Amino acid sequence: MIDRRRFLAITAATAAAGGLAACAKKNPGTTTGSDNASKPITLGFSQVGSESGWRAANTQSVKDAAKAAGINLKFSDAQQKQENQISAIRSYIAQKVDVISFSPVVVTGWDTVLKEAKAAGIPVILTDRSVETSDPSLYVTLVGSDFENEGERAAHMLEKILGGRKSTVKIAQLEGTTGAAPAIERAKGFAKIMQASDPNWKIIASQSGDFTRAGGKQVMSAFLQAHSDIEVLFSHNDDMALGAIQAIQAAGKTPGKDIQIVSVDGTHDGFVAMTKHQINGIVECNPLLGPQLMDAAKTVHAGKGSTLPRWIKTQEGDFMADQAAAALPNRKY
Ligand code: GYE
């Protein structure tokens, strides 16, 4: 995760460079800096759902950080449905909250509701996942990870695990929710490294398991029925990898050995599976975004949204199975 000093340095650098357009600057209802700064902020937050261990930790982080920051949080869980997120955002607009934040389940289809928020003078901060929009003024900043980089790191991790093996490597991929930024970008980053440096790697099966354990188990067992020769699994998150482990065992194979597994997140349960060498490596994706989100909400509410960078990036590490036991006691999610 970005530390506060680096966050301030980025903020200062962006301000010095002239800053970036932000809703707060353009919307009179949200800009009276010093007046707003002293009032308690009401933040309307629309969470994606409760699909994974990552998500549970992210929800807890947002709730804890709001409390610690004295921010009045209105929270809703969209159960992985875009229409629920759009209704929640509309209800926050109707309630005239000070700031809206959401973690968009998919990347497209947000312009209409974001324009409604802008017209109401309510600034929007994206958290965790990005959107595709032709109008960058529709949100102030994104607080979250670089998913394409995570996909690239997963491929590099697999290079290490395979130790320079040159023969064909048959890979199955469990994708996240179709249309979601982490699913699109993790696949892209992985494919990029694979095509550039590993022509012998072949993705022989790839399908969405919706970021859930049940989805990972079901899709992996279908993969195993169709392809008895899968050697590697790249899972877009730990929960799907944990479901896949059950499917691999049910097929009479040993996860981590007969089928080597790389996943993303670094949840507690993912680390436990790594200590058992069922998962060979995990690319960390840090869900503890609450404190950075609250800092950004305060900055925006104080009328200083234009000083924020467009993307407040999360910093994370990579872990191999032989590091898991030592790292496990220090994991925070
Ligand atoms: O990797 C997955 C969750 O958007 C980064 O969503 C997040 C992803 C995370 O369901 O476990």
Tab-separated table of C-alpha atoms and ligand atoms in Angstrom:
chain	number	residue	atom	x	y	z
A	1	MET	CA	0.000	0.000	0.000
A	2	ILE	CA	1.119	3.526	-0.700
A	3	ASP	CA	2.442	5.139	2.471
A	4	ARG	CA	1.309	8.538	3.632
A	5	ARG	CA	4.615	10.251	2.794
A	6	ARG	CA	4.499	8.965	-0.771
A	7	PHE	CA	0.829	9.900	-1.050
A	8	LEU	CA	1.654	13.476	0.027
A	9	ALA	CA	4.611	13.587	-2.348
A	10	ILE	CA	2.429	12.518	-5.283
A	11	THR	CA	-0.225	15.020	-4.246
A	12	ALA	CA	2.306	17.847	-4.062
A	13	ALA	CA	3.892	16.867	-7.371
A	14	THR	CA	0.526	16.778	-9.104
A	15	ALA	CA	-0.421	20.153	-7.655
A	16	ALA	CA	2.898	21.618	-8.804
A	17	ALA	CA	2.308	20.251	-12.279
A	18	GLY	CA	-0.945	22.149	-12.476
A	19	GLY	CA	-3.247	19.447	-11.165
A	20	LEU	CA	-6.026	17.643	-12.976
A	21	ALA	CA	-9.625	18.428	-13.679
A	22	ALA	CA	-11.876	17.284	-10.875
A	23	CYS	CA	-15.604	17.384	-10.303
A	24	ALA	CA	-15.198	19.173	-7.013
A	25	LYS	CA	-13.643	22.171	-8.669
A	26	LYS	CA	-16.441	22.535	-11.152
A	27	ASN	CA	-19.380	21.873	-8.882
A	28	PRO	CA	-20.303	24.796	-6.656
A	29	GLY	CA	-22.190	22.545	-4.208
A	30	THR	CA	-18.955	20.886	-3.125
A	31	THR	CA	-16.252	23.492	-3.285
A	32	THR	CA	-16.414	25.906	-0.404
A	33	GLY	CA	-13.135	24.566	0.968
A	34	SER	CA	-12.773	25.846	4.521
A	35	ASP	CA	-16.532	25.683	5.301
A	36	ASN	CA	-16.772	22.086	4.212
A	37	ALA	CA	-13.537	21.015	5.837
A	38	SER	CA	-14.926	21.313	9.370
A	39	LYS	CA	-18.293	19.524	8.837
A	40	PRO	CA	-18.633	15.752	9.195
A	41	ILE	CA	-18.607	14.180	5.747
A	42	THR	CA	-21.302	11.776	4.568
A	43	LEU	CA	-19.859	9.210	2.166
A	44	GLY	CA	-22.151	6.925	0.159
A	45	PHE	CA	-20.273	3.718	-0.721
A	46	SER	CA	-21.556	1.060	-3.108
A	47	GLN	CA	-19.627	-2.176	-2.657
A	48	VAL	CA	-19.467	-4.797	-5.435
A	49	GLY	CA	-20.637	-7.716	-3.312
A	50	SER	CA	-19.330	-10.337	-0.868
A	51	GLU	CA	-17.822	-12.674	-3.438
A	52	SER	CA	-14.386	-13.291	-1.925
A	53	GLY	CA	-12.071	-13.080	1.067
A	54	TRP	CA	-10.502	-10.024	-0.589
A	55	ARG	CA	-13.898	-8.331	-0.684
A	56	ALA	CA	-14.645	-9.118	2.973
A	57	ALA	CA	-11.328	-7.513	3.987
A	58	ASN	CA	-11.988	-4.508	1.732
A	59	THR	CA	-15.449	-3.947	3.250
A	60	GLN	CA	-14.040	-4.151	6.772
A	61	SER	CA	-11.244	-1.728	5.880
A	62	VAL	CA	-13.718	0.835	4.475
A	63	LYS	CA	-15.979	0.566	7.548
A	64	ASP	CA	-13.091	0.791	10.041
A	65	ALA	CA	-11.406	3.677	8.242
A	66	ALA	CA	-14.659	5.670	8.021
A	67	LYS	CA	-15.127	5.280	11.760
A	68	ALA	CA	-11.543	6.274	12.510
A	69	ALA	CA	-11.818	9.320	10.229
A	70	GLY	CA	-15.151	10.472	11.719
A	71	ILE	CA	-16.860	10.024	8.360
A	72	ASN	CA	-20.548	9.128	8.268
A	73	LEU	CA	-20.618	6.061	5.987
A	74	LYS	CA	-23.681	4.884	4.088
A	75	PHE	CA	-22.832	1.388	2.839
A	76	SER	CA	-24.598	-0.959	0.456
A	77	ASP	CA	-23.693	-4.351	-1.031
A	78	ALA	CA	-24.684	-4.770	-4.710
A	79	GLN	CA	-24.373	-8.577	-4.776
A	80	GLN	CA	-22.257	-8.374	-7.951
A	81	LYS	CA	-25.093	-6.718	-9.931
A	82	GLN	CA	-24.551	-3.485	-11.835
A	83	GLU	CA	-28.219	-2.493	-11.601
A	84	ASN	CA	-27.997	-2.642	-7.800
A	85	GLN	CA	-24.954	-0.377	-7.854
A	86	ILE	CA	-26.720	2.121	-10.105
A	87	SER	CA	-29.760	2.169	-7.746
A	88	ALA	CA	-27.494	2.649	-4.734
A	89	ILE	CA	-25.703	5.578	-6.412
A	90	ARG	CA	-29.064	7.145	-7.340
A	91	SER	CA	-30.240	6.801	-3.769
A	92	TYR	CA	-27.040	8.490	-2.506
A	93	ILE	CA	-27.678	11.343	-4.958
A	94	ALA	CA	-31.280	11.645	-3.679
A	95	GLN	CA	-29.967	11.690	-0.087
A	96	LYS	CA	-27.534	14.480	-1.054
A	97	VAL	CA	-24.459	12.778	0.398
A	98	ASP	CA	-21.216	14.791	0.225
A	99	VAL	CA	-19.123	12.238	-1.660
A	100	ILE	CA	-19.958	9.022	-3.526
A	101	SER	CA	-17.549	6.125	-3.852
A	102	PHE	CA	-18.023	2.771	-5.512
A	103	SER	CA	-16.123	-0.228	-6.722
A	104	PRO	CA	-17.603	-0.817	-10.177
A	105	VAL	CA	-18.509	-4.464	-10.805
A	106	VAL	CA	-17.804	-4.062	-14.553
A	107	VAL	CA	-15.997	-1.352	-16.513
A	108	THR	CA	-18.722	-0.133	-18.902
A	109	GLY	CA	-22.172	1.404	-18.532
A	110	TRP	CA	-21.622	4.095	-15.901
A	111	ASP	CA	-21.755	7.388	-17.805
A	112	THR	CA	-25.472	8.093	-17.270
A	113	VAL	CA	-25.440	7.696	-13.500
A	114	LEU	CA	-22.078	9.470	-13.188
A	115	LYS	CA	-23.518	12.424	-15.122
A	116	GLU	CA	-26.435	12.490	-12.671
A	117	ALA	CA	-23.975	12.695	-9.771
A	118	LYS	CA	-22.063	15.471	-11.516
A	119	ALA	CA	-25.261	17.416	-12.224
A	120	ALA	CA	-26.120	17.138	-8.512
A	121	GLY	CA	-22.665	18.505	-7.609
A	122	ILE	CA	-21.569	15.319	-5.831
A	123	PRO	CA	-17.968	14.247	-6.502
A	124	VAL	CA	-17.241	10.561	-7.169
A	125	ILE	CA	-14.163	8.606	-6.080
A	126	LEU	CA	-13.658	5.175	-7.650
A	127	THR	CA	-12.188	2.541	-5.419
A	128	ASP	CA	-10.580	-0.803	-6.323
A	129	ARG	CA	-11.875	-1.088	-9.925
A	130	SER	CA	-11.848	1.376	-12.820
A	131	VAL	CA	-14.487	2.374	-15.390
A	132	GLU	CA	-14.277	3.118	-19.101
A	133	THR	CA	-15.647	6.588	-19.804
A	134	SER	CA	-15.238	9.177	-22.538
A	135	ASP	CA	-15.559	11.973	-19.941
A	136	PRO	CA	-12.732	11.929	-17.378
A	137	SER	CA	-14.405	14.708	-15.354
A	138	LEU	CA	-17.016	12.157	-14.182
A	139	TYR	CA	-14.779	10.968	-11.356
A	140	VAL	CA	-12.014	12.607	-9.342
A	141	THR	CA	-9.610	9.751	-8.701
A	142	LEU	CA	-9.270	5.958	-8.508
A	143	VAL	CA	-7.848	4.393	-5.338
A	144	GLY	CA	-6.710	0.882	-6.267
A	145	SER	CA	-4.243	-1.593	-7.721
A	146	ASP	CA	-2.573	-1.943	-11.106
A	147	PHE	CA	-4.235	-5.161	-12.307
A	148	GLU	CA	-2.325	-5.417	-15.579
A	149	ASN	CA	0.893	-5.303	-13.609
A	150	GLU	CA	-0.487	-8.062	-11.357
A	151	GLY	CA	-1.066	-10.251	-14.438
A	152	GLU	CA	2.491	-9.575	-15.609
A	153	ARG	CA	3.863	-10.437	-12.164
A	154	ALA	CA	1.863	-13.685	-12.148
A	155	ALA	CA	3.506	-14.671	-15.459
A	156	HIS	CA	6.980	-13.830	-14.125
A	157	MET	CA	6.221	-15.866	-11.021
A	158	LEU	CA	5.275	-18.813	-13.217
A	159	GLU	CA	8.574	-18.441	-15.113
A	160	LYS	CA	10.364	-18.884	-11.769
A	161	ILE	CA	8.195	-21.836	-10.751
A	162	LEU	CA	8.818	-23.599	-14.066
A	163	GLY	CA	12.536	-22.868	-13.786
A	164	GLY	CA	13.214	-22.153	-17.462
A	165	ARG	CA	11.382	-25.215	-18.783
A	166	LYS	CA	11.309	-25.036	-22.586
A	167	SER	CA	8.739	-27.654	-23.602
A	168	THR	CA	5.056	-26.812	-24.100
A	169	VAL	CA	3.273	-25.729	-20.918
A	170	LYS	CA	-0.484	-26.300	-20.899
A	171	ILE	CA	-2.216	-23.621	-18.879
A	172	ALA	CA	-5.796	-23.222	-17.653
A	173	GLN	CA	-7.014	-19.776	-16.631
A	174	LEU	CA	-9.828	-19.028	-14.190
A	175	GLU	CA	-10.986	-15.539	-15.047
A	176	GLY	CA	-12.679	-13.111	-12.671
A	177	THR	CA	-16.130	-11.637	-13.251
A	178	THR	CA	-16.691	-11.080	-16.976
A	179	GLY	CA	-16.250	-7.417	-17.865
A	180	ALA	CA	-14.613	-6.483	-14.530
A	181	ALA	CA	-11.386	-4.486	-14.628
A	182	PRO	CA	-9.303	-7.039	-12.668
A	183	ALA	CA	-10.453	-9.888	-14.959
A	184	ILE	CA	-9.713	-7.978	-18.161
A	185	GLU	CA	-6.388	-6.543	-17.039
A	186	ARG	CA	-4.945	-9.558	-15.225
A	187	ALA	CA	-5.584	-11.657	-18.344
A	188	LYS	CA	-4.002	-8.944	-20.489
A	189	GLY	CA	-0.858	-8.584	-18.365
A	190	PHE	CA	-0.342	-12.348	-18.189
A	191	ALA	CA	-0.834	-12.763	-21.969
A	192	LYS	CA	1.566	-9.912	-22.665
A	193	ILE	CA	4.487	-11.552	-20.847
A	194	MET	CA	3.561	-14.986	-22.167
A	195	GLN	CA	3.557	-13.823	-25.794
A	196	ALA	CA	6.731	-11.786	-25.423
A	197	SER	CA	8.948	-14.325	-23.729
A	198	ASP	CA	7.302	-17.713	-23.436
A	199	PRO	CA	6.125	-18.986	-26.833
A	200	ASN	CA	5.800	-22.508	-25.411
A	201	TRP	CA	3.074	-21.530	-22.990
A	202	LYS	CA	-0.413	-22.330	-24.263
A	203	ILE	CA	-3.660	-21.333	-22.567
A	204	ILE	CA	-5.763	-24.385	-23.388
A	205	ALA	CA	-8.835	-23.445	-21.314
A	206	SER	CA	-10.039	-20.078	-19.998
A	207	GLN	CA	-13.367	-19.200	-18.435
A	208	SER	CA	-14.908	-17.033	-15.720
A	209	GLY	CA	-15.444	-18.432	-12.234
A	210	ASP	CA	-16.898	-15.070	-11.122
A	211	PHE	CA	-14.214	-14.602	-8.408
A	212	THR	CA	-15.999	-17.115	-6.121
A	213	ARG	CA	-14.903	-20.421	-4.581
A	214	ALA	CA	-17.976	-22.229	-5.939
A	215	GLY	CA	-17.310	-20.796	-9.408
A	216	GLY	CA	-13.652	-21.856	-9.302
A	217	LYS	CA	-14.558	-25.397	-8.266
A	218	GLN	CA	-17.246	-25.824	-10.902
A	219	VAL	CA	-15.237	-24.397	-13.807
A	220	MET	CA	-12.047	-26.262	-12.846
A	221	SER	CA	-13.848	-29.579	-12.680
A	222	ALA	CA	-15.284	-28.953	-16.177
A	223	PHE	CA	-11.764	-28.024	-17.381
A	224	LEU	CA	-10.358	-31.270	-15.957
A	225	GLN	CA	-13.015	-33.348	-17.671
A	226	ALA	CA	-12.254	-31.751	-21.032
A	227	HIS	CA	-8.441	-31.580	-20.645
A	228	SER	CA	-6.687	-34.281	-18.644
A	229	ASP	CA	-3.327	-32.665	-19.534
A	230	ILE	CA	-3.585	-29.305	-17.715
A	231	GLU	CA	-0.222	-28.588	-16.035
A	232	VAL	CA	-0.679	-25.066	-14.684
A	233	LEU	CA	-3.580	-23.004	-13.347
A	234	PHE	CA	-3.532	-19.204	-13.394
A	235	SER	CA	-6.421	-18.091	-11.201
A	236	HIS	CA	-7.426	-14.418	-11.109
A	237	ASN	CA	-8.030	-14.688	-7.355
A	238	ASP	CA	-7.358	-16.922	-4.354
A	239	ASP	CA	-10.981	-17.899	-3.793
A	240	MET	CA	-11.298	-19.448	-7.261
A	241	ALA	CA	-7.925	-21.186	-6.733
A	242	LEU	CA	-9.224	-22.630	-3.441
A	243	GLY	CA	-12.328	-23.948	-5.214
A	244	ALA	CA	-10.126	-25.338	-7.996
A	245	ILE	CA	-7.957	-27.163	-5.431
A	246	GLN	CA	-11.044	-29.134	-4.362
A	247	ALA	CA	-11.833	-29.997	-7.996
A	248	ILE	CA	-8.217	-31.087	-8.639
A	249	GLN	CA	-8.242	-33.328	-5.557
A	250	ALA	CA	-11.621	-34.783	-6.567
A	251	ALA	CA	-10.029	-35.676	-9.928
A	252	GLY	CA	-7.336	-37.635	-8.067
A	253	LYS	CA	-4.523	-35.139	-8.720
A	254	THR	CA	-2.289	-33.211	-6.337
A	255	PRO	CA	-2.706	-29.423	-6.458
A	256	GLY	CA	0.645	-27.592	-6.474
A	257	LYS	CA	2.407	-30.655	-7.888
A	258	ASP	CA	0.498	-32.295	-10.748
A	259	ILE	CA	-1.052	-28.918	-11.491
A	260	GLN	CA	0.952	-25.886	-10.412
A	261	ILE	CA	-1.082	-22.910	-9.291
A	262	VAL	CA	-0.476	-19.163	-9.355
A	263	SER	CA	-3.158	-16.813	-8.054
A	264	VAL	CA	-3.766	-13.218	-7.039
A	265	ASP	CA	-4.843	-11.517	-3.758
A	266	GLY	CA	-2.886	-12.978	-0.825
A	267	THR	CA	-5.817	-13.630	1.510
A	268	HIS	CA	-5.331	-15.570	4.726
A	269	ASP	CA	-6.851	-18.729	3.231
A	270	GLY	CA	-4.706	-18.346	0.113
A	271	PHE	CA	-1.594	-18.166	2.306
A	272	VAL	CA	-2.683	-21.238	4.287
A	273	ALA	CA	-2.974	-23.168	0.994
A	274	MET	CA	0.523	-21.914	0.080
A	275	THR	CA	1.965	-23.218	3.353
A	276	LYS	CA	0.642	-26.632	2.254
A	277	HIS	CA	2.263	-26.093	-1.180
A	278	GLN	CA	-1.156	-26.429	-2.844
A	279	ILE	CA	-0.710	-22.952	-4.325
A	280	ASN	CA	2.820	-22.303	-5.646
A	281	GLY	CA	2.794	-18.523	-5.742
A	282	ILE	CA	0.523	-15.551	-5.039
A	283	VAL	CA	0.654	-12.014	-6.395
A	284	GLU	CA	-0.530	-9.732	-3.631
A	285	CYS	CA	-3.474	-7.390	-4.259
A	286	ASN	CA	-4.063	-5.295	-1.173
A	287	PRO	CA	-7.731	-4.768	-0.195
A	288	LEU	CA	-7.006	-2.430	2.741
A	289	LEU	CA	-7.965	0.685	0.791
A	290	GLY	CA	-10.160	2.321	3.472
A	291	PRO	CA	-7.620	4.817	4.912
A	292	GLN	CA	-6.585	6.107	1.459
A	293	LEU	CA	-10.229	6.391	0.420
A	294	MET	CA	-11.084	8.439	3.533
A	295	ASP	CA	-8.071	10.722	2.959
A	296	ALA	CA	-9.193	11.262	-0.626
A	297	ALA	CA	-12.812	11.918	0.472
A	298	LYS	CA	-11.594	14.569	2.924
A	299	THR	CA	-9.418	16.216	0.281
A	300	VAL	CA	-12.284	16.265	-2.219
A	301	HIS	CA	-14.736	17.580	0.366
A	302	ALA	CA	-12.316	20.371	1.262
A	303	GLY	CA	-12.510	21.514	-2.375
A	304	LYS	CA	-9.008	20.274	-3.158
A	305	GLY	CA	-9.901	17.357	-5.424
A	306	SER	CA	-7.835	18.870	-8.238
A	307	THR	CA	-4.674	18.269	-6.191
A	308	LEU	CA	-5.213	14.492	-6.168
A	309	PRO	CA	-3.540	12.260	-8.752
A	310	ARG	CA	-5.992	10.549	-11.128
A	311	TRP	CA	-4.892	7.182	-9.772
A	312	ILE	CA	-3.758	6.559	-6.190
A	313	LYS	CA	-1.994	3.247	-6.766
A	314	THR	CA	-1.674	0.483	-4.207
A	315	GLN	CA	1.750	-1.067	-3.585
A	316	GLU	CA	2.056	-4.822	-3.178
A	317	GLY	CA	4.451	-7.791	-3.091
A	318	ASP	CA	4.878	-11.269	-4.553
A	319	PHE	CA	5.041	-14.440	-2.453
A	320	MET	CA	6.262	-17.931	-3.321
A	321	ALA	CA	5.191	-21.058	-1.410
A	322	ASP	CA	8.501	-21.327	0.476
A	323	GLN	CA	7.927	-17.841	1.970
A	324	ALA	CA	4.341	-18.515	3.042
A	325	ALA	CA	4.844	-19.970	6.533
A	326	ALA	CA	7.093	-17.098	7.624
A	327	ALA	CA	4.779	-14.453	6.136
A	328	LEU	CA	1.457	-15.899	7.366
A	329	PRO	CA	1.534	-14.527	10.963
A	330	ASN	CA	2.035	-10.985	9.642
A	331	ARG	CA	-0.754	-11.035	7.089
A	332	LYS	CA	-3.424	-8.457	7.809
A	333	TYR	CA	-6.260	-9.938	5.733
B	1	GYE	O1	-8.962	-9.756	-6.672
B	1	GYE	C1	-11.140	-10.497	-6.053
B	1	GYE	C2	-12.377	-9.732	-5.772
B	1	GYE	O2	-11.480	-6.162	-7.563
B	1	GYE	C3	-9.259	-6.531	-6.835
B	1	GYE	O3	-12.297	-8.620	-6.650
B	1	GYE	C4	-10.679	-6.927	-6.723
B	1	GYE	C5	-10.962	-8.389	-6.969
B	1	GYE	C6	-10.173	-9.362	-6.131
B	1	GYE	O4	-13.497	-10.436	-5.823
B	1	GYE	O5	-10.870	-11.431	-5.053
